[in-house]
Short mmCIF file of C-alpha atoms and ligand atoms in Angstrom, two decimals:
data_model
loop_
_atom_site.label_atom_id
_atom_site.label_comp_id
_atom_site.label_asym_id
_atom_site.label_seq_id
_atom_site.Cartn_x
_atom_site.Cartn_y
_atom_site.Cartn_z
CA MET A 1 118.51 66.85 98.59
CA ALA A 2 116.25 67.31 100.63
CA VAL A 3 115.08 71.24 100.61
CA ILE A 4 111.70 73.11 100.52
CA ARG A 5 109.68 74.44 97.92
CA SER A 6 107.22 76.42 97.13
CA VAL A 7 104.06 74.91 95.40
CA ILE A 8 101.03 76.77 94.15
CA GLN A 9 98.01 74.77 95.24
CA GLY A 10 95.02 77.07 94.37
CA VAL A 11 94.71 80.08 92.17
CA GLY A 12 91.89 82.39 91.81
CA ALA A 13 90.48 85.82 90.64
CA TYR A 14 87.59 88.10 90.64
CA LEU A 15 86.56 90.67 88.11
CA PRO A 16 83.85 93.19 89.45
CA GLU A 17 80.40 92.73 87.18
CA GLN A 18 80.09 95.98 85.30
CA VAL A 19 81.98 95.96 81.87
CA MET A 20 82.98 99.19 80.08
CA THR A 21 83.68 98.96 76.81
CA ASN A 22 85.79 100.66 74.56
CA ALA A 23 83.14 102.28 73.27
CA ASP A 24 81.80 103.75 76.67
CA ILE A 25 84.69 104.95 77.59
CA ALA A 26 84.69 107.22 73.69
CA LYS A 27 81.80 107.95 75.63
CA ILE A 28 83.67 110.40 77.68
CA VAL A 29 87.02 111.22 76.25
CA ASP A 30 88.45 111.79 72.99
CA THR A 31 88.79 108.66 71.81
CA SER A 32 87.72 105.47 69.31
CA ASP A 33 88.04 101.30 69.49
CA GLU A 34 90.02 101.36 66.61
CA TRP A 35 93.20 103.41 68.48
CA ILE A 36 92.68 101.43 71.57
CA VAL A 37 92.68 98.34 70.35
CA ALA A 38 95.33 98.99 67.36
CA ARG A 39 98.12 100.24 70.51
CA SER A 40 97.09 98.59 73.30
CA GLY A 41 95.02 95.55 72.40
CA ILE A 42 92.05 96.58 74.76
CA GLU A 43 88.52 95.64 74.26
CA GLN A 44 86.76 96.46 77.05
CA ARG A 45 87.44 96.90 80.81
CA HIS A 46 85.58 95.71 84.48
CA ILE A 47 84.92 98.60 86.83
CA ALA A 48 84.17 98.11 90.88
CA ALA A 49 80.65 99.09 91.58
CA GLU A 50 80.05 102.45 93.49
CA GLY A 51 81.48 101.28 97.53
CA GLU A 52 83.03 98.13 96.10
CA LYS A 53 86.87 97.98 98.08
CA THR A 54 89.48 97.14 96.56
CA SER A 55 89.43 94.11 100.06
CA ASP A 56 86.13 93.25 98.13
CA LEU A 57 87.88 92.84 94.72
CA ALA A 58 90.99 90.38 97.07
CA LEU A 59 88.77 88.58 99.29
CA ALA A 60 86.79 87.62 96.50
CA ALA A 61 89.52 85.75 95.33
CA ALA A 62 91.31 84.70 97.74
CA HIS A 63 88.16 82.43 98.51
CA LYS A 64 88.00 80.89 94.93
CA ALA A 65 92.34 80.07 95.46
CA LEU A 66 91.97 78.41 98.97
CA VAL A 67 88.32 76.05 97.59
CA ARG A 68 90.89 74.65 94.75
CA SER A 69 93.63 74.27 97.39
CA GLY A 70 91.61 72.41 99.78
CA ILE A 71 93.56 74.32 102.81
CA ASP A 72 91.49 75.77 105.62
CA PRO A 73 91.83 79.47 106.19
CA THR A 74 92.60 79.19 109.26
CA ASP A 75 95.70 77.27 108.50
CA ILE A 76 97.03 79.98 106.06
CA ASP A 77 99.64 81.60 108.25
CA LEU A 78 101.25 84.44 106.01
CA ILE A 79 98.48 87.08 103.92
CA ILE A 80 101.08 89.26 101.39
CA CYS A 81 98.49 91.52 99.13
CA ALA A 82 99.99 93.58 96.78
CA THR A 83 98.09 96.53 95.79
CA ALA A 84 98.47 100.46 94.33
CA THR A 85 94.97 101.30 95.18
CA PRO A 86 94.66 99.90 99.38
CA ASP A 87 91.46 100.52 100.66
CA ARG A 88 92.61 102.71 103.20
CA THR A 89 96.18 104.51 103.64
CA PHE A 90 96.36 102.29 106.26
CA PRO A 91 96.01 99.55 108.29
CA SER A 92 97.16 97.40 105.12
CA THR A 93 94.04 95.67 102.56
CA ALA A 94 96.16 92.56 103.91
CA VAL A 95 94.74 92.93 107.39
CA ALA A 96 91.21 93.29 105.76
CA VAL A 97 91.76 90.05 103.92
CA GLN A 98 92.43 88.18 106.91
CA ALA A 99 89.63 89.96 108.72
CA GLY A 100 87.14 88.54 106.19
CA LEU A 101 88.87 85.53 106.02
CA GLY A 102 87.84 84.90 109.85
CA ILE A 103 92.02 84.77 110.50
CA SER A 104 93.97 85.80 113.36
CA SER A 105 96.74 84.70 113.54
CA GLY A 106 99.72 84.62 111.46
CA ALA A 107 100.61 88.03 109.70
CA ALA A 108 98.81 90.07 106.83
CA PHE A 109 100.33 93.06 104.72
CA ASP A 110 100.97 95.46 101.62
CA ILE A 111 103.31 95.43 99.25
CA GLN A 112 103.63 98.64 97.06
CA ALA A 113 105.50 97.57 93.92
CA VAL A 114 102.63 98.64 91.51
CA CYS A 115 102.45 96.65 88.16
CA SER A 116 104.81 93.99 89.70
CA GLY A 117 103.23 93.66 92.58
CA PHE A 118 102.53 90.18 92.40
CA VAL A 119 105.84 88.96 91.90
CA TYR A 120 107.46 91.15 94.28
CA GLY A 121 104.65 89.07 96.40
CA VAL A 122 105.74 85.88 95.58
CA ALA A 123 109.10 86.00 95.58
CA THR A 124 108.39 87.22 99.53
CA ALA A 125 106.32 84.69 100.23
CA ASP A 126 108.71 82.23 98.56
CA ASN A 127 111.33 82.94 101.08
CA PHE A 128 108.92 82.86 103.80
CA LEU A 129 108.05 79.86 102.80
CA ARG A 130 111.61 78.20 101.94
CA SER A 131 113.14 79.42 105.14
CA GLY A 132 110.69 78.12 107.57
CA ALA A 133 109.30 81.68 108.47
CA ALA A 134 105.74 80.24 107.60
CA LYS A 135 104.02 77.65 106.57
CA ARG A 136 101.31 78.13 104.25
CA ALA A 137 101.32 81.89 102.39
CA LEU A 138 98.17 83.26 100.12
CA VAL A 139 99.40 85.50 98.02
CA ILE A 140 97.06 88.95 96.48
CA GLY A 141 97.27 91.48 94.02
CA ALA A 142 93.94 93.46 94.07
CA GLU A 143 93.53 96.68 92.56
CA THR A 144 90.68 99.41 91.73
CA PHE A 145 92.79 101.56 89.14
CA SER A 146 89.83 103.38 88.00
CA ARG A 147 89.92 105.10 91.41
CA ILE A 148 93.07 106.84 90.37
CA LEU A 149 92.43 107.49 86.42
CA ASP A 150 92.05 111.20 85.72
CA TRP A 151 88.82 110.22 83.41
CA GLU A 152 89.72 113.08 81.43
CA ASP A 153 92.85 111.87 80.37
CA ARG A 154 93.12 109.92 77.31
CA SER A 155 96.24 108.64 77.54
CA THR A 156 95.49 107.02 80.92
CA CYS A 157 91.97 106.14 81.00
CA VAL A 158 91.85 103.41 78.34
CA LEU A 159 94.06 101.42 79.52
CA PHE A 160 93.39 100.32 83.26
CA GLY A 161 90.56 98.86 84.61
CA ASP A 162 90.03 96.48 88.26
CA GLY A 163 90.85 93.25 89.32
CA ALA A 164 91.84 90.79 91.63
CA GLY A 165 93.51 87.34 91.74
CA ALA A 166 95.39 85.19 94.19
CA VAL A 167 97.49 82.44 94.97
CA VAL A 168 97.98 79.55 97.72
CA MET A 169 101.58 78.83 98.28
CA GLU A 170 102.47 76.21 100.39
CA ALA A 171 105.83 74.80 101.97
CA GLN A 172 106.41 71.33 101.10
CA PRO A 173 109.49 68.50 101.64
CA SER A 174 110.81 68.36 97.74
CA HIS A 175 114.61 66.56 96.12
CA GLY A 176 114.95 70.05 95.00
CA GLY A 177 115.20 68.49 91.73
CA ARG A 178 113.69 69.99 87.93
CA ASP A 179 111.13 68.10 87.87
CA ASP A 180 109.50 68.73 90.93
CA ARG A 181 106.51 71.57 91.65
CA GLY A 182 107.22 75.23 92.68
CA ILE A 183 109.45 77.92 92.68
CA LEU A 184 112.90 77.54 90.95
CA SER A 185 113.58 80.68 90.85
CA THR A 186 112.22 84.92 91.70
CA LEU A 187 113.78 87.47 90.50
CA ILE A 188 112.79 91.33 91.87
CA ARG A 189 114.40 94.53 90.22
CA SER A 190 114.17 98.00 90.53
CA ASP A 191 115.14 101.82 89.47
CA GLY A 192 113.74 104.60 91.43
CA ARG A 193 115.47 106.75 88.48
CA TYR A 194 112.48 106.75 86.35
CA GLN A 195 110.15 106.81 89.88
CA ASP A 196 108.40 110.31 87.09
CA LEU A 197 107.32 108.39 84.24
CA LEU A 198 104.97 106.26 85.78
CA TYR A 199 103.35 107.81 88.85
CA VAL A 200 100.05 109.14 91.09
CA ASP A 201 100.14 112.85 91.59
CA GLY A 202 99.49 113.04 95.29
CA GLY A 203 99.70 110.77 98.47
CA PRO A 204 99.32 111.65 102.35
CA GLY A 205 102.86 112.65 103.11
CA SER A 206 103.08 115.12 99.80
CA THR A 207 99.45 116.09 98.66
CA LYS A 208 97.42 114.86 101.39
CA THR A 209 95.46 113.75 98.44
CA VAL A 210 95.50 110.61 96.91
CA GLY A 211 95.90 111.92 93.41
CA TYR A 212 95.63 110.89 89.69
CA LEU A 213 98.09 108.49 87.70
CA ARG A 214 100.15 109.96 85.29
CA MET A 215 101.92 108.20 83.09
CA ASN A 216 105.08 108.75 79.57
CA GLY A 217 103.36 105.92 77.88
CA ARG A 218 105.62 105.89 74.84
CA GLU A 219 108.43 106.18 77.44
CA VAL A 220 107.61 103.01 79.51
CA PHE A 221 107.25 101.34 76.68
CA ARG A 222 110.49 101.48 75.43
CA HIS A 223 111.68 100.39 79.16
CA ALA A 224 109.23 97.46 79.26
CA VAL A 225 110.36 95.60 76.56
CA GLN A 226 113.66 95.79 77.62
CA LYS A 227 113.41 94.97 81.40
CA ILE A 228 111.22 92.66 80.85
CA THR A 229 112.96 90.95 78.04
CA GLY A 230 116.39 91.30 80.69
CA VAL A 231 114.97 89.92 84.10
CA ILE A 232 113.25 86.55 81.56
CA GLU A 233 117.13 86.42 79.78
CA GLU A 234 118.76 86.37 83.85
CA THR A 235 115.89 84.24 85.17
CA LEU A 236 116.81 81.05 81.88
CA VAL A 237 120.87 81.59 82.54
CA SER A 238 120.29 81.10 86.35
CA THR A 239 118.35 78.23 86.17
CA GLY A 240 119.39 76.60 82.76
CA TYR A 241 116.53 76.84 80.82
CA ALA A 242 115.98 78.01 77.92
CA ALA A 243 112.81 80.04 76.74
CA ASP A 244 111.67 77.09 74.35
CA GLU A 245 111.40 74.82 77.05
CA ILE A 246 108.87 77.36 78.98
CA ASP A 247 105.59 75.76 78.73
CA LEU A 248 103.91 79.02 79.68
CA PHE A 249 104.33 82.45 79.31
CA VAL A 250 102.18 84.67 82.35
CA PRO A 251 102.91 87.64 81.67
CA HIS A 252 101.74 90.59 83.59
CA GLN A 253 98.92 92.29 81.09
CA ALA A 254 100.12 96.19 79.97
CA ASN A 255 99.94 96.09 76.35
CA LYS A 256 99.49 93.64 73.52
CA ARG A 257 101.86 95.19 71.69
CA ILE A 258 104.81 94.61 74.82
CA LEU A 259 103.91 91.27 75.10
CA ASP A 260 103.84 90.39 71.61
CA GLY A 261 107.74 91.71 71.46
CA VAL A 262 108.85 90.10 74.32
CA ALA A 263 107.89 86.79 73.34
CA LYS A 264 109.37 87.61 69.22
CA LYS A 265 112.61 88.64 71.25
CA LEU A 266 112.51 85.35 73.22
CA GLY A 267 111.58 83.18 70.99
CA VAL A 268 108.62 81.79 73.06
CA PRO A 269 105.80 80.52 70.43
CA ILE A 270 103.07 83.31 70.38
CA GLU A 271 99.81 80.44 71.54
CA ARG A 272 101.80 79.93 74.55
CA VAL A 273 101.40 83.28 76.12
CA VAL A 274 98.30 84.06 77.95
CA MET A 275 96.92 86.88 76.54
CA THR A 276 93.71 88.21 78.47
CA ILE A 277 94.20 92.09 77.86
CA SER A 278 91.26 92.58 75.50
CA LYS A 279 88.85 91.30 78.76
CA HIS A 280 90.16 93.67 81.69
CA GLY A 281 93.44 95.82 80.04
CA ASN A 282 96.31 96.74 82.70
CA THR A 283 95.36 95.94 86.10
CA SER A 284 98.48 96.59 87.75
CA ALA A 285 99.29 93.99 90.91
CA ALA A 286 95.88 91.87 90.26
CA SER A 287 97.28 90.67 85.93
CA ILE A 288 99.02 87.92 86.63
CA PRO A 289 97.06 85.78 88.71
CA LEU A 290 94.21 87.11 86.52
CA ALA A 291 96.15 85.70 83.69
CA LEU A 292 96.95 82.58 85.59
CA ASN A 293 93.07 81.63 86.56
CA HIS A 294 91.89 82.43 83.02
CA ALA A 295 94.74 79.12 81.94
CA PHE A 296 93.33 77.64 84.84
CA GLU A 297 89.88 77.42 83.86
CA GLU A 298 90.30 76.74 79.92
CA HIS A 299 92.54 73.60 80.89
CA ARG A 300 96.12 74.79 79.68
CA LEU A 301 97.61 74.62 82.59
CA SER A 302 98.74 70.80 83.42
CA GLU A 303 100.93 69.50 86.90
CA GLY A 304 104.68 69.56 85.88
CA ASN A 305 104.19 72.54 82.85
CA LEU A 306 106.90 75.28 83.19
CA VAL A 307 105.74 78.43 83.52
CA LEU A 308 106.97 81.71 84.10
CA LEU A 309 106.13 84.68 84.88
CA GLU A 310 106.87 88.48 85.00
CA ALA A 311 105.70 91.90 84.99
CA MET A 312 107.41 96.01 85.11
CA GLY A 313 105.95 98.68 86.14
CA GLY A 314 105.91 101.79 88.71
CA GLY A 315 109.40 102.71 90.16
CA PHE A 316 110.45 101.17 87.41
CA THR A 317 109.82 97.99 89.32
CA TRP A 318 110.13 94.59 87.54
CA GLY A 319 110.43 90.68 87.88
CA ALA A 320 110.44 87.31 87.59
CA ALA A 321 109.26 84.07 88.56
CA LEU A 322 109.93 80.68 87.12
CA LEU A 323 108.24 77.67 88.47
CA ARG A 324 106.73 73.54 87.79
CA TRP A 325 102.96 73.78 88.07
O1 LIG B 1 101.46 98.13 83.88
C1 LIG B 1 102.56 99.62 83.74
C2 LIG B 1 103.15 99.62 82.33
N1 LIG B 1 102.25 100.27 81.52
C3 LIG B 1 102.99 100.21 80.43
O2 LIG B 1 103.13 99.41 79.74
C4 LIG B 1 102.20 100.65 79.88
C5 LIG B 1 103.50 101.62 78.23
N2 LIG B 1 102.79 102.23 77.49
C6 LIG B 1 101.97 102.05 76.11
O3 LIG B 1 101.56 100.94 76.40
C7 LIG B 1 101.65 103.05 75.10
O4 LIG B 1 102.42 103.72 74.81
C8 LIG B 1 100.63 103.21 75.28
C9 LIG B 1 99.16 102.56 74.72
C10 LIG B 1 100.27 103.72 76.31
C11 LIG B 1 100.30 104.24 74.32
O5 LIG B 1 100.57 103.97 72.72
P1 LIG B 1 101.90 104.84 71.85
O6 LIG B 1 101.92 103.75 70.26
O7 LIG B 1 103.20 104.71 73.04
O8 LIG B 1 101.28 106.15 71.23
P2 LIG B 1 101.73 107.27 71.53
O9 LIG B 1 101.66 107.86 73.21
O10 LIG B 1 103.06 107.91 71.18
O11 LIG B 1 100.31 108.42 70.71
C12 LIG B 1 100.50 108.51 69.97
C13 LIG B 1 98.95 109.53 69.39
C14 LIG B 1 99.56 110.71 69.86
O12 LIG B 1 98.74 111.84 68.94
P3 LIG B 1 99.88 112.51 68.25
O13 LIG B 1 100.63 112.96 69.44
O14 LIG B 1 100.90 111.55 67.04
O15 LIG B 1 99.12 114.03 66.80
C15 LIG B 1 98.74 110.56 71.22
O16 LIG B 1 97.22 112.33 71.45
O17 LIG B 1 98.12 109.05 69.99
C16 LIG B 1 97.19 110.22 71.03
N3 LIG B 1 96.28 109.64 71.75
C17 LIG B 1 95.35 108.50 71.67
N4 LIG B 1 94.39 109.07 70.63
C18 LIG B 1 92.68 108.31 70.90
C19 LIG B 1 97.19 109.31 72.78
N5 LIG B 1 95.73 108.57 74.08
C20 LIG B 1 94.81 108.27 72.84
C21 LIG B 1 93.26 107.51 73.04
N6 LIG B 1 92.23 108.00 71.38
N7 LIG B 1 93.25 106.88 74.14
#
C-alpha cells in the first residue's frame, strides 16, 4: 500500500570550540576527574563562547545537515528547534535559524521538552510530513546549558555542556514495507508529577529571572532506566521488532551508567550503542543528533539499518523513535 514516510536525508552537528575538561572543572568546584568519569562517563564538555547563542550553534548544525541532504534551504517548509535554552524568551530560536538560512516561508517554532526535545521534534515533524502539511522539515536540537548552570553546584555543573545537531527529514512515497526507509514509529510521553526532580528555578512568568538548573540526580537516575526501557519495549511490541534486530541504538547521552543499564536490560550488545557522552557531556536536546552525526561520520550507519533513538528528561518527558536509515 502506498504511504508517506519521513526519511532522514541529512544529519549535521556543531560543538563550540572551547573545551572544558574535568580537570578544568576541578579548579572551580570540589570534584575530581575520577568521580566524574566513574559516576557519569564524562571526560570533557564544550562551552559556547561569550556572545555565542543557541541559534548560532543551531544554524551551524543545520547548514551541515542541509549540505549533506542536497536539499536547498528554501525548499524547507518546517523548522522545529528543540531547546530549553532559547536565545530569548521570544521569538523562538527556530525563527532565528529560519532567518539565518534565508527562509521566509513555511513555519518555524521551538519545542520545549528539555532532554527529550529532539525525539519530540522528530515525532512532531513526522506527523506533519505524513499528514501532507509539510514536505521537508529541519529538526534541530540545540542547547547552551552552560548559561543555566550554577557553577557553584558540583552535583550539576559537571554534567552538562553546549552543542547542537540537526536532521533534514523529507516526505517520500513508500510501499510501507519493513525494509523501506523512514520513521517507523514515534512514541512520546510525559508525567508532570515529577516536575520538581529536574527543573530550572526561574522563569519570566514566575521569578522574572532565567534561573539555574536543579536536579535530584539519584531520583532522576532511578526513573530514567525504568522509563526508557518501558518506552523502548512499547516501541518494539507495537512495530513487531526484537531488540536484537536493532542495528544502532542512538540514545540521549545523560550518563554512561544509564546507557549501560538500558542496553543490558534490553539485550542490545554494547557495540551497537553510540556513546559520545565522554566527549561532550549531557547536551540535552542536542545529544541525540550529535550522537547520530558522530555515527554517520564514523561510517557506522548504512542504508537499511534499523536505528533506535531514545531520550528522557525534565518534566518528566521521555520518548523513542524507530527508523530505517
Ligand atoms: O538528561 C536528563 C536526565 N538526567 C539524568 O539522567 C541524570 C541522572 N542522574 C545521574 O546521572 C547521577 O545520579 C549523577 C551522576 C547525577 C550522580 O551520581 P550518583 O551515583 O547518583 O551520586 P549521588 O548523587 O548519590 O552522590 C554520591 C556522592 C554524594 O556524597 P555523599 O552524600 O555520598 O557523601 C555527593 O555529595 O557524591 C557527591 N557528589 C560529588 N562528589 C564529587 C555529588 N557531585 C559530586 C561531584 N564530585 N561533582
